[in-house]
PDB file of C-alpha atoms in Angstrom:
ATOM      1  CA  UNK Z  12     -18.312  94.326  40.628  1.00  0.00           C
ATOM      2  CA  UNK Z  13     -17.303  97.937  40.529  1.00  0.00           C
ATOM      3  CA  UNK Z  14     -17.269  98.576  44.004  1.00  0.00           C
ATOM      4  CA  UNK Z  15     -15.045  95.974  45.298  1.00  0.00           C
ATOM      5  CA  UNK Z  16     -11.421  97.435  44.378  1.00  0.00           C
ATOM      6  CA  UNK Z  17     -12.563 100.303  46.166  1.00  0.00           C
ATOM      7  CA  UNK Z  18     -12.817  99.231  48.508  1.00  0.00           C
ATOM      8  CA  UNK Z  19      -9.850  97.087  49.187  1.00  0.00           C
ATOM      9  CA  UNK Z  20      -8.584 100.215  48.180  1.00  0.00           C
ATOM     10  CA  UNK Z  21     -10.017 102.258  51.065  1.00  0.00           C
ATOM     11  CA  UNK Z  22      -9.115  99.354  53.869  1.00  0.00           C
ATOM     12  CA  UNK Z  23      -5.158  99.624  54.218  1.00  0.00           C
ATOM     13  CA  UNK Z  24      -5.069 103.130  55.243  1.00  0.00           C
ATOM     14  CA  UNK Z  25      -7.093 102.646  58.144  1.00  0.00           C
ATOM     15  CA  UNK Z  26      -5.998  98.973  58.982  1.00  0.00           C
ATOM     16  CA  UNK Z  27      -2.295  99.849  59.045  1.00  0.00           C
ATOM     17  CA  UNK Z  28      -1.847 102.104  61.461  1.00  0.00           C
ATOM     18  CA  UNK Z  29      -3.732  99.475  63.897  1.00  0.00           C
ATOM     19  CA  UNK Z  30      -1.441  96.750  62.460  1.00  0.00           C
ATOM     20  CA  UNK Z  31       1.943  98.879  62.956  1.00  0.00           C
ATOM     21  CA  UNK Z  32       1.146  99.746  66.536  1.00  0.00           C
ATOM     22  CA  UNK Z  33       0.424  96.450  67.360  1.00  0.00           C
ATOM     23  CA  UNK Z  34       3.305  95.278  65.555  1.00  0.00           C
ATOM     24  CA  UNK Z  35       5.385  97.999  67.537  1.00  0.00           C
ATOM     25  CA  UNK Z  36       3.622  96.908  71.012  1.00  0.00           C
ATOM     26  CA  UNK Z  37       4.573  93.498  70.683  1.00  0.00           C
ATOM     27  CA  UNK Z  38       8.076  93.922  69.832  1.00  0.00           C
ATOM     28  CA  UNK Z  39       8.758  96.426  72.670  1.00  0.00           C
ATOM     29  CA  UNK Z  40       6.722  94.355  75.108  1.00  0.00           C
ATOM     30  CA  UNK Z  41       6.283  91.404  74.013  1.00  0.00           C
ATOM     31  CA  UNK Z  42       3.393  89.104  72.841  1.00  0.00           C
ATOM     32  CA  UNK Z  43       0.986  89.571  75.202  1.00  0.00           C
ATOM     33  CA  UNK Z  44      -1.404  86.727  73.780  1.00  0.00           C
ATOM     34  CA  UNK Z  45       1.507  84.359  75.594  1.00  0.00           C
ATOM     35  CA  UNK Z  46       0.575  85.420  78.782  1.00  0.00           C
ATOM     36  CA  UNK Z  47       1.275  89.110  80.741  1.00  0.00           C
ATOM     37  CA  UNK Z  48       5.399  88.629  79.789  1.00  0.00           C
ATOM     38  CA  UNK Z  49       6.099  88.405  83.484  1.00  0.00           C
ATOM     39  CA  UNK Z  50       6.959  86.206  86.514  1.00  0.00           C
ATOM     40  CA  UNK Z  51       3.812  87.149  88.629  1.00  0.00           C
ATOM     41  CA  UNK Z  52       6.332  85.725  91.685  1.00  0.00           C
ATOM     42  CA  UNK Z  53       8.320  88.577  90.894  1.00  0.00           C
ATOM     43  CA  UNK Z  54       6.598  91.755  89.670  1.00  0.00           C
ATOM     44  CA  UNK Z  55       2.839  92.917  89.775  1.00  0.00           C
ATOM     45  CA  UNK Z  56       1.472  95.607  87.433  1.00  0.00           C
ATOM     46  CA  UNK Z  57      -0.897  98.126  88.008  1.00  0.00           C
ATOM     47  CA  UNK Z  58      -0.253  99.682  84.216  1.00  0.00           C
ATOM     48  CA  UNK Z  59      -4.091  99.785  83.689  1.00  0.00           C
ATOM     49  CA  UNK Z  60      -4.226 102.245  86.053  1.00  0.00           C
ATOM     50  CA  UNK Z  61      -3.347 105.978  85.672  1.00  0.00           C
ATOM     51  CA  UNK Z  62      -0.737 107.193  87.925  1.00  0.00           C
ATOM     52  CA  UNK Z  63      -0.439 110.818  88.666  1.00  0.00           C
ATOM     53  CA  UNK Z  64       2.534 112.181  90.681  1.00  0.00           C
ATOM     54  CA  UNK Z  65       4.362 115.333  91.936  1.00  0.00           C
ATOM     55  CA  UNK Z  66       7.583 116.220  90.855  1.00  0.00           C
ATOM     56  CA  UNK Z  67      10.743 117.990  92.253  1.00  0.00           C
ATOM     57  CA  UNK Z  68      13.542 118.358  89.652  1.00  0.00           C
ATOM     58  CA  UNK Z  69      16.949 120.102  90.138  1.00  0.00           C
ATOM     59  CA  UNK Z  70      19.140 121.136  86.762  1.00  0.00           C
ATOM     60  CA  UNK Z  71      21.573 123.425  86.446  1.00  0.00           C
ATOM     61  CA  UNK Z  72      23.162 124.571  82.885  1.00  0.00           C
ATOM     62  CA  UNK Z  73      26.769 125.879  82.564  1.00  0.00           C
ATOM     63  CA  UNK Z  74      29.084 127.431  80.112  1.00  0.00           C
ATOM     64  CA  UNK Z  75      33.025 126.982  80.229  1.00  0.00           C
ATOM     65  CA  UNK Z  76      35.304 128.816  78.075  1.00  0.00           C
ATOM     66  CA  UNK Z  77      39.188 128.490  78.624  1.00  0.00           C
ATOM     67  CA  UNK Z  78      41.201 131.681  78.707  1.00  0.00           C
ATOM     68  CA  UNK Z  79      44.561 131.997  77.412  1.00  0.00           C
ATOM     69  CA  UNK Z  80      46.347 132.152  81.481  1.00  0.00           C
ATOM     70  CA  UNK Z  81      44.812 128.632  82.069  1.00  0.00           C
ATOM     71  CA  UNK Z  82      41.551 129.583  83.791  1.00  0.00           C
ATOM     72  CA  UNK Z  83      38.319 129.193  82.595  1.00  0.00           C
ATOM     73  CA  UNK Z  84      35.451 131.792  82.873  1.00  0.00           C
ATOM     74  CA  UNK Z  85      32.240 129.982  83.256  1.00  0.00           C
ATOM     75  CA  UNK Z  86      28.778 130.749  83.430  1.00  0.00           C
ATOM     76  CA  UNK Z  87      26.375 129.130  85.352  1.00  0.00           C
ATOM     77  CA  UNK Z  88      22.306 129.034  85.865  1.00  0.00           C
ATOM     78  CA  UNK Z  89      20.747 130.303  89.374  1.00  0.00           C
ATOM     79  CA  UNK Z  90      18.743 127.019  88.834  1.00  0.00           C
ATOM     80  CA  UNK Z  91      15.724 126.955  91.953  1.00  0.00           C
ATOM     81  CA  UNK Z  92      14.215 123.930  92.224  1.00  0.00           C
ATOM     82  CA  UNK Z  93      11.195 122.970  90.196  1.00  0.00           C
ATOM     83  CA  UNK Z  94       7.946 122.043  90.687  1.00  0.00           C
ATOM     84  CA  UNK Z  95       5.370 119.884  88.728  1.00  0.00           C
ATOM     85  CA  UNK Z  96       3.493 116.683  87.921  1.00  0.00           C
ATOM     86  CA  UNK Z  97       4.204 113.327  85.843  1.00  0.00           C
ATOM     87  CA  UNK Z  98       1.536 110.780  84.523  1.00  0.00           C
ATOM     88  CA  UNK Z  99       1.843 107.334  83.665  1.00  0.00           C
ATOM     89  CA  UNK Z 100       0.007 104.951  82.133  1.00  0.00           C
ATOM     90  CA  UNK Z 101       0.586 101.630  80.507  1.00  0.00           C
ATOM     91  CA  UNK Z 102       3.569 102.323  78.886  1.00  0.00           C
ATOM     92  CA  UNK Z 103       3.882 105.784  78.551  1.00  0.00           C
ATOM     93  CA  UNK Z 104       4.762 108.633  80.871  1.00  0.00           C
ATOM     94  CA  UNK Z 105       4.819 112.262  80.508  1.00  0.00           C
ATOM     95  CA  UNK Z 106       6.669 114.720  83.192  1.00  0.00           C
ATOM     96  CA  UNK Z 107       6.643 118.613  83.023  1.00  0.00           C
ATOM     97  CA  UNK Z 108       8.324 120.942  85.391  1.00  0.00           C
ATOM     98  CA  UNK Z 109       8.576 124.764  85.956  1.00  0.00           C
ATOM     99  CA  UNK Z 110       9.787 127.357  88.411  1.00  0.00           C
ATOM    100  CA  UNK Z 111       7.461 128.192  91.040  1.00  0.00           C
ATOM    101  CA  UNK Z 112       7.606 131.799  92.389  1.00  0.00           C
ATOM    102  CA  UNK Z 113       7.309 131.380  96.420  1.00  0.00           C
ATOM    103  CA  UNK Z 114       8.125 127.839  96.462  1.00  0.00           C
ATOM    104  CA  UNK Z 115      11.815 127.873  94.224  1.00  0.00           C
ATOM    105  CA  UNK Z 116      14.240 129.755  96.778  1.00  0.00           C
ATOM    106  CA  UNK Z 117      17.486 130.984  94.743  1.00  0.00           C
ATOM    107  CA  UNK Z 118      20.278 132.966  96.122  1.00  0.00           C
ATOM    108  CA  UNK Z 119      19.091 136.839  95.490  1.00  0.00           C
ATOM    109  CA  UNK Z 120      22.859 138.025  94.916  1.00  0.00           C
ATOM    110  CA  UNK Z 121      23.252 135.556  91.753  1.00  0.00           C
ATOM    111  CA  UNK Z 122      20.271 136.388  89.831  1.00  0.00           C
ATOM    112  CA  UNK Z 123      17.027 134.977  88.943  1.00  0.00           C
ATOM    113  CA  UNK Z 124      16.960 132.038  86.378  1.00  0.00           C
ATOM    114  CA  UNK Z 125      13.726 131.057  84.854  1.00  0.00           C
ATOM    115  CA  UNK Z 126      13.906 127.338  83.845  1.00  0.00           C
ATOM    116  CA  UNK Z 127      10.930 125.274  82.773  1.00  0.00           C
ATOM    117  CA  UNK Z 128      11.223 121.484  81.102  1.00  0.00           C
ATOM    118  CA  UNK Z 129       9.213 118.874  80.113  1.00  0.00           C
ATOM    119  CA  UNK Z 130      10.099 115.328  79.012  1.00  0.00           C
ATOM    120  CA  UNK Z 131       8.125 112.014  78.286  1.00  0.00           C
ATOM    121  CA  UNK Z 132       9.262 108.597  77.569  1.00  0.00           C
ATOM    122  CA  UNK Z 133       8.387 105.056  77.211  1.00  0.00           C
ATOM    123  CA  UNK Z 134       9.201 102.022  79.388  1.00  0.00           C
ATOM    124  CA  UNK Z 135       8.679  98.523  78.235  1.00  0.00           C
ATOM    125  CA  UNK Z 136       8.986  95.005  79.365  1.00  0.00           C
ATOM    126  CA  UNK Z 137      12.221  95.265  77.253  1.00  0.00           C
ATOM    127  CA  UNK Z 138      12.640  98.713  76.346  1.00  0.00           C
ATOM    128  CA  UNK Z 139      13.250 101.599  78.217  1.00  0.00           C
ATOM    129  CA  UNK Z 140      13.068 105.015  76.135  1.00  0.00           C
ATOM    130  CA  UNK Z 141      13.364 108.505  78.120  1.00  0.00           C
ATOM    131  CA  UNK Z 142      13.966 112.298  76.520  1.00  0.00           C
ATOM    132  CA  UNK Z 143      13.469 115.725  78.505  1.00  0.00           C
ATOM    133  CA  UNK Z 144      14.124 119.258  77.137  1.00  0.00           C
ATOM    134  CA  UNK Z 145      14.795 121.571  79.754  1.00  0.00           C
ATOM    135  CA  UNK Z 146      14.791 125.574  78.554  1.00  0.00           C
ATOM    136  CA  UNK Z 147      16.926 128.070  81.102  1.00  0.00           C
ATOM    137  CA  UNK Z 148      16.974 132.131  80.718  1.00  0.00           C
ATOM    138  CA  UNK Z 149      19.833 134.125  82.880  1.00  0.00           C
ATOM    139  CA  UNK Z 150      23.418 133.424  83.752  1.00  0.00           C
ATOM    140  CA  UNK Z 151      25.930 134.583  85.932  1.00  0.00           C
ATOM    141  CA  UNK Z 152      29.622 134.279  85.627  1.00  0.00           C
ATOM    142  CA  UNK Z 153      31.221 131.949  88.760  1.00  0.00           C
ATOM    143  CA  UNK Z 154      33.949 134.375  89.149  1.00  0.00           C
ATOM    144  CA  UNK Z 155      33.192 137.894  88.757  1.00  0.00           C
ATOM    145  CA  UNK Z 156      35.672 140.051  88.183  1.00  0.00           C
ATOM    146  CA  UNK Z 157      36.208 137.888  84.966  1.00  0.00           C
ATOM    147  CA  UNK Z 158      33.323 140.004  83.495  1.00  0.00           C
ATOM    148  CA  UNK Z 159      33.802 143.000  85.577  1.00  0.00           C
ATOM    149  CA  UNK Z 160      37.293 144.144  87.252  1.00  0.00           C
ATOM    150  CA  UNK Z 161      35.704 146.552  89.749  1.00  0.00           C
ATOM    151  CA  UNK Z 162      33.136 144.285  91.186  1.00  0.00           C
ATOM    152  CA  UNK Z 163      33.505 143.832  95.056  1.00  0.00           C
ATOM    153  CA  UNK Z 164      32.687 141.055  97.585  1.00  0.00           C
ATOM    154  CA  UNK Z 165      28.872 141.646  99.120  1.00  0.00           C
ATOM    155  CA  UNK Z 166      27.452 142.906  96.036  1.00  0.00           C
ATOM    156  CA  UNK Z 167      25.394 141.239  93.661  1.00  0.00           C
ATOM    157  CA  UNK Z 168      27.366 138.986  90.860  1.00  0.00           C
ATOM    158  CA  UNK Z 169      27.099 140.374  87.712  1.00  0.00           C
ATOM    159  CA  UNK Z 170      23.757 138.912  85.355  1.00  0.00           C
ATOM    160  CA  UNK Z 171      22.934 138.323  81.995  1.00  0.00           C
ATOM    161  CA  UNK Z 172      19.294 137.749  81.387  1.00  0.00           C
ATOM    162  CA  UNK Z 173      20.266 137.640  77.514  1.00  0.00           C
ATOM    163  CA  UNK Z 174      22.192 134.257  77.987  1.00  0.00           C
ATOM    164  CA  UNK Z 175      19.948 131.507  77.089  1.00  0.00           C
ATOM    165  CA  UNK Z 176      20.195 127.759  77.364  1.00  0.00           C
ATOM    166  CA  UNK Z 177      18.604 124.585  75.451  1.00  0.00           C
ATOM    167  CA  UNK Z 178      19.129 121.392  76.710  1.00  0.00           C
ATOM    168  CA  UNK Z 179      17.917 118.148  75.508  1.00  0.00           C
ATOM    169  CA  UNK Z 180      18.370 114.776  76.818  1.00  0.00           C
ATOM    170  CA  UNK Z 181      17.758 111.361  75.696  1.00  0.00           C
ATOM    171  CA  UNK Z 182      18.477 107.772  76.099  1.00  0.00           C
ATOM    172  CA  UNK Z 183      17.661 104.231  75.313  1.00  0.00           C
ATOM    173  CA  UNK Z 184      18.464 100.395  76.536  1.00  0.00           C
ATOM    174  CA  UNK Z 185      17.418  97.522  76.424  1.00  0.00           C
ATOM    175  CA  UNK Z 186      17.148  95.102  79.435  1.00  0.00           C
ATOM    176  CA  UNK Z 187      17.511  90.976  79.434  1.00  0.00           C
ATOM    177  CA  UNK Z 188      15.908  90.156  81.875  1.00  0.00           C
ATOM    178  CA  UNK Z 189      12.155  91.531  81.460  1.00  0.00           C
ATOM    179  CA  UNK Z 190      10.392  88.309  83.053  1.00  0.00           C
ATOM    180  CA  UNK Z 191      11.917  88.935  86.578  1.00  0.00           C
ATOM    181  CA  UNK Z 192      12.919  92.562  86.262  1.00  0.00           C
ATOM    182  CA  UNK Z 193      11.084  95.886  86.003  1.00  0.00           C
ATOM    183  CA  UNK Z 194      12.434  98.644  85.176  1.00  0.00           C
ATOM    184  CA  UNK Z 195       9.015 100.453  85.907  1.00  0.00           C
ATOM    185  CA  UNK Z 196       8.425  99.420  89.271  1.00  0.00           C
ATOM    186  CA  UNK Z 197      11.773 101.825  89.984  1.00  0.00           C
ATOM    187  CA  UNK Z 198      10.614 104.935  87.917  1.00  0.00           C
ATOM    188  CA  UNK Z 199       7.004 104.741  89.012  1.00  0.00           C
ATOM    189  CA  UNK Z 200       4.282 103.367  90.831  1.00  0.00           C
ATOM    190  CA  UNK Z 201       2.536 101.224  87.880  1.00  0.00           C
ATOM    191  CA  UNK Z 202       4.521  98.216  88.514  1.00  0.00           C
ATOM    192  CA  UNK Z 203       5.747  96.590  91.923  1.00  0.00           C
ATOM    193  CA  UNK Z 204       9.264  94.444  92.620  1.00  0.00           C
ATOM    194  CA  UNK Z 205       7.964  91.948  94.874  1.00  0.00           C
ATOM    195  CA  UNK Z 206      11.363  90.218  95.442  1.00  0.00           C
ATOM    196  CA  UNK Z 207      14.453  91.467  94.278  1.00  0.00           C
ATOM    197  CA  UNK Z 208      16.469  90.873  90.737  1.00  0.00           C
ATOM    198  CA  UNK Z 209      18.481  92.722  88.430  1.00  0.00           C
ATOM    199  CA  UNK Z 210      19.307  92.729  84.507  1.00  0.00           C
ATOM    200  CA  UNK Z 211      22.350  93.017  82.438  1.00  0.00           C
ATOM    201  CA  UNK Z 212      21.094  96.380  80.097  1.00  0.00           C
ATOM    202  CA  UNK Z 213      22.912  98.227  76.811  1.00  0.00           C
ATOM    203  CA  UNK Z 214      21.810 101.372  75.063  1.00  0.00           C
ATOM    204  CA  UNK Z 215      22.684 104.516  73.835  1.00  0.00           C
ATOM    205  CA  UNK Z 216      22.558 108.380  75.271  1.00  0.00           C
ATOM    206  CA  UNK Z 217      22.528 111.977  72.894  1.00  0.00           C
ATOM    207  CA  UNK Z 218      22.953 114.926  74.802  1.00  0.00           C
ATOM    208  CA  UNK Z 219      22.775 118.459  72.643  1.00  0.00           C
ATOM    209  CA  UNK Z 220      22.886 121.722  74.299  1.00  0.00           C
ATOM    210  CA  UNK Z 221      23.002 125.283  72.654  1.00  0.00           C
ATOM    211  CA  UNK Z 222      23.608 128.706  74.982  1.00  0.00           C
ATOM    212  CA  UNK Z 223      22.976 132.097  73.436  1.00  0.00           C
ATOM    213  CA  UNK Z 224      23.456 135.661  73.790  1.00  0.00           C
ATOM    214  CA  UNK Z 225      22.178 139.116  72.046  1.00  0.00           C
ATOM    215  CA  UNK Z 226      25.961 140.081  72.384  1.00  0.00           C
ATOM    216  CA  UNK Z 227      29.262 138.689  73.077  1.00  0.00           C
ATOM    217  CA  UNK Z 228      29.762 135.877  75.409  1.00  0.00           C
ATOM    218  CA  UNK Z 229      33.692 137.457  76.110  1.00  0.00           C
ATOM    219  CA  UNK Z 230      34.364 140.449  78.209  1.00  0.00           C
ATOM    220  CA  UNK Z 231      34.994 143.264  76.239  1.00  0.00           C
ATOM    221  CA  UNK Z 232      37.505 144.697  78.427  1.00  0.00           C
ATOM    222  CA  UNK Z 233      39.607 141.363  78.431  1.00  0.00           C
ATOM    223  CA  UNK Z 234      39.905 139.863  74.882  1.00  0.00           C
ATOM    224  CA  UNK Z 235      43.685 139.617  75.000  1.00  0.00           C
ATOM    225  CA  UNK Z 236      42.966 136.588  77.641  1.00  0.00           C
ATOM    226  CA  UNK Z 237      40.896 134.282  75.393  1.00  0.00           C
ATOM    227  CA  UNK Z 238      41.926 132.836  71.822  1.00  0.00           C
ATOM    228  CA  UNK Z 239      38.200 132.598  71.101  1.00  0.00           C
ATOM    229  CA  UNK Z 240      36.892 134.645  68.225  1.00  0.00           C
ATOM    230  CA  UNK Z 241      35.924 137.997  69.748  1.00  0.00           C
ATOM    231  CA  UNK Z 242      31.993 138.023  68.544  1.00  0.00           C
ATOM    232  CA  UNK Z 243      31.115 134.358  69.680  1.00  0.00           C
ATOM    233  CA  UNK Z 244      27.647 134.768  70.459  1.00  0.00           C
ATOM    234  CA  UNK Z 245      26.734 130.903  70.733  1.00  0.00           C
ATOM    235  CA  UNK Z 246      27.860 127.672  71.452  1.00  0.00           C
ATOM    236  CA  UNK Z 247      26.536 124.337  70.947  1.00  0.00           C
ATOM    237  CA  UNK Z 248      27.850 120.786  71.901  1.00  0.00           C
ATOM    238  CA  UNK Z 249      26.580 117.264  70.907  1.00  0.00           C
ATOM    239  CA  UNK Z 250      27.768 114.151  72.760  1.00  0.00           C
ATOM    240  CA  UNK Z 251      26.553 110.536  71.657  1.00  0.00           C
ATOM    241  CA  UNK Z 252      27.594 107.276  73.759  1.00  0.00           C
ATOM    242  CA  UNK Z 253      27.257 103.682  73.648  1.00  0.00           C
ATOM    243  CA  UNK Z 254      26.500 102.820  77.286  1.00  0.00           C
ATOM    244  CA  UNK Z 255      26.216  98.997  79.313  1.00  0.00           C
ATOM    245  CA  UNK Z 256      26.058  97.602  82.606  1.00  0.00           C
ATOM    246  CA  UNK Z 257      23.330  96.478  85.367  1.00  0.00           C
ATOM    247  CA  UNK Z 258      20.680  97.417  86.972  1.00  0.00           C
ATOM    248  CA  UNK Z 259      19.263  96.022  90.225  1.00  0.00           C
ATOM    249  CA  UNK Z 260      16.314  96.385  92.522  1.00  0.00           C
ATOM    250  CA  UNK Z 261      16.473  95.178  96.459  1.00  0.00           C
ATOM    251  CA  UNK Z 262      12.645  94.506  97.600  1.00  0.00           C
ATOM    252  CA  UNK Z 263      12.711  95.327 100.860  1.00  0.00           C
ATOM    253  CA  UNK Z 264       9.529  93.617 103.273  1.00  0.00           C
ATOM    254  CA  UNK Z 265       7.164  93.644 100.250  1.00  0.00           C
ATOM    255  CA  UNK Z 266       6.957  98.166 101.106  1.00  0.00           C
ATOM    256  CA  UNK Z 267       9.912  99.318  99.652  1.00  0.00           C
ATOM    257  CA  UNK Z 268      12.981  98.762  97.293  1.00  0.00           C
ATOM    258  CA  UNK Z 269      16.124 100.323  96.827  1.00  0.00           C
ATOM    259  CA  UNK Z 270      17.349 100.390  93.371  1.00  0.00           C
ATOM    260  CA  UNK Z 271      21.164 100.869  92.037  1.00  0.00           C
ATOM    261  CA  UNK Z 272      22.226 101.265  88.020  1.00  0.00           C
ATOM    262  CA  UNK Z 273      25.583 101.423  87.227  1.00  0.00           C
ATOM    263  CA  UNK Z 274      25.936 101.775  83.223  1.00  0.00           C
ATOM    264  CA  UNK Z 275      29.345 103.332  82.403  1.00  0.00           C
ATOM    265  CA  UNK Z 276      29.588 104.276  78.301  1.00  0.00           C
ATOM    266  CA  UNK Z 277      31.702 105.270  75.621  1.00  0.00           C
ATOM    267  CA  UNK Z 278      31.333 108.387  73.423  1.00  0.00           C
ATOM    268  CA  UNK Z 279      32.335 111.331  71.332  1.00  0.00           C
ATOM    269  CA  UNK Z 280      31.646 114.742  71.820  1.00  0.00           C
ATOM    270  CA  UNK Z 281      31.895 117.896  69.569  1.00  0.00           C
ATOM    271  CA  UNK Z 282      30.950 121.503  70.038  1.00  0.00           C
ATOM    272  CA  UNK Z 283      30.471 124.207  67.685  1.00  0.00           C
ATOM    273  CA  UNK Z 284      30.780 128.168  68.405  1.00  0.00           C
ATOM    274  CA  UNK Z 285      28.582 130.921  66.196  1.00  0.00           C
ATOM    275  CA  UNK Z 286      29.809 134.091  65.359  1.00  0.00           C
ATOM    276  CA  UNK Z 287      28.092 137.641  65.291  1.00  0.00           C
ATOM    277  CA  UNK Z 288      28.180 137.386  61.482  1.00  0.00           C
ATOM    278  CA  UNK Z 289      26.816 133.494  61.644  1.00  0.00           C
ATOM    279  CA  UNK Z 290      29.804 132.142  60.889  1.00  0.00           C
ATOM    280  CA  UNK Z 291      30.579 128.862  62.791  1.00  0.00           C
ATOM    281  CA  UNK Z 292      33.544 126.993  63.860  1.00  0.00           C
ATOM    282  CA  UNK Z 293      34.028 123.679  64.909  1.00  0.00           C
ATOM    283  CA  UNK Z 294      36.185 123.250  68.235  1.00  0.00           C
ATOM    284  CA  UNK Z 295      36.237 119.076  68.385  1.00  0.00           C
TER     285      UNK Z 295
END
């Protein structure tokens, strides 16, 4: 008699996280007790299988800051490509990526940028969720006299390993027409588009990305030219949009595809600048 509210006590802690993920399967996926959610005419899945792949990724990071004359001095990455590996399976991928010495080639005269990232993301019968973070070290300015008057053409651009850059990336939509469309079968090799169709899709996007220094992003020599604060050491910049359009896949002899997306959005954007003495100011 004792016994017994224990242990209904003791039962819901390990039966809900079962019951949530199910709950959350079947409302990204669908109910798969109603068959596999799919025209079989259509699509054919190979989720049940784990799919490993190699990656090349290209992803450059920049900095613009607008001077007082009406140029801009900007600072870019030295971005090589990248190396690295994704793995799928069912609905969930994960994809990492990093600078390979011997294999990224980078222009010696512009410095060497290290850049690693890794991102992971799910993608549904319905739902289609992607993020990556991609982490860069060492910028150089485009234009180099900017950042130092008695530079000449032929020798190395001016670097700064100090300059650091966090980017992260994600997005979300939703398709309508998950019984004749997959979205997988264009990101990766789990699912196949036997014969071609498309889907109507809305979502969202966030982009934030932060680039730092150990000293003064402005020239010393040049203040006068910038109505930034003197001792800006960082900047960071959030954008957010509402995005829709439509997505297609052409099956091409049963071996290949060709996919096009076109989803245009609408957002807002605002960016923040940090001062030697962490004080911040908002830009807009």
């Amino acid at each position: 008699m004792c016994r017994t509210p224990w242990l209904l006590l003791l039962l819901p802690p390990t039966a809900a996280p079962a019951q949530f993920g199910d709950f959350m399967y079947r409302l990204l996926n669908g109910d798969s007790t109603r068959g596999p959610g799919y025209d079989t005419a259509y699509v054919t899945s190979y989720r049940d299988d784990l799919c490993i792949s190699l990656v090349t990724a290209y992803q450059g990071s920049s900095i613009d800051i607008d001077r007082t004359d009406g140029a801009t001095l900007t600072y870019s990455t030295n971005t090589p490509m990248q190396y690295g590996a994704s793995i799928d399976y069912k609905w969930l991928g994960v994809e990492a990526t990093f600078t390979v010495p011997g294999l990224s080639q980078l222009d010696p005269d512009l410095g060497a940028t290290e850049a690693r990232g890794l991102g992971f993301g799910f993608t549904g019968r319905r739902w289609w969720f992607r993020n990556f973070i991609l982490a860069s070290e060492g910028f150089y300015p485009e234009e180099p006299r900017q950042v130092d008057p008695d530079w000449q053409e032929g020798r190395p651009y001016p670097f700064r390993p100090d300059l650091e850059n966090l980017t992260y990336m994600a997005g979300i939509h939703r398709g309508f027409n998950g019984r004749k469309f997959s979205y997988t079968a264009a990101r990766t090799q789990t699912e196949r588009q036997k014969r071609s169709a498309g889907s109507w899709t809305a979502g969202a996007t966030f982009w934030f990305s932060r680039t730092r220094g150990s000293s003064g992003l402005l020239p010393v020599f040049d203040l006068a030219n910038y109505s930034t604060a003197a001792n800006v050491r960082s900047v960071r910049r959030w954008l957010f949009c509402l995005t829709g359009g439509y997505a297609h896949t052409f099956a091409l002899w049963h071996h290949g595809f060709v996919h096009l997306m076109v989803v245009p959005g609408l957002g807002a954007q605002q960016q923040a600048l940090q001062l030697a003495d962490r004080e911040e100011r908002s830009t807009g």
